[in-house]
C-alpha angles and dihedrals in degrees: 000000000000118000117251093206139032132204086236097058139270113352115245094182140344134199125203108231092182127336108298096016118092131180107213134190129197130186090271109016145352146171144171123308119200121197118232090250094051093044089082087071089067123079119250088250091054093047090055089062095059133067130225120243126163095343094312131106102228131205116188118227102241102057111354113043091072088071090062091046091051093048093049092047092048091052092043090236094126135028129210106261119254089239087073105088100201111037094180092053091046091052091046089053090052091052094044091050092050092047089052101044103025110029091155091057090046091052093050091047092049092050091048092050092049091052092048090050092052092049091048092051091050092048094047108033116187118259114257098038 
């Protein structure tokens, strides 16, 4: 269900990224709004970077929404839209933004990915070892 309000003002448009996660724009600002139900898809570290308003976990567009984009990309729940010409540059911008504005989140994510990689390598050893 799409939100009928935003903490940034009257909604000009919204786009469903996946059910329960909406990208919204207002005349002056915007961000990503995550329903309470969909918020469980985000890591605890990601949830700490948002703020609750009207039953939605909100991530403002300038510094915070990239966390939601990164989480959805990591989980393969969302793909970069075709309208984006250079997907690699778009993804690099997401990562650079997070490293600048949320270094603690980036550190937690990096540690989690390293642990997952080690577990994956132990579970699927290369042939010939």
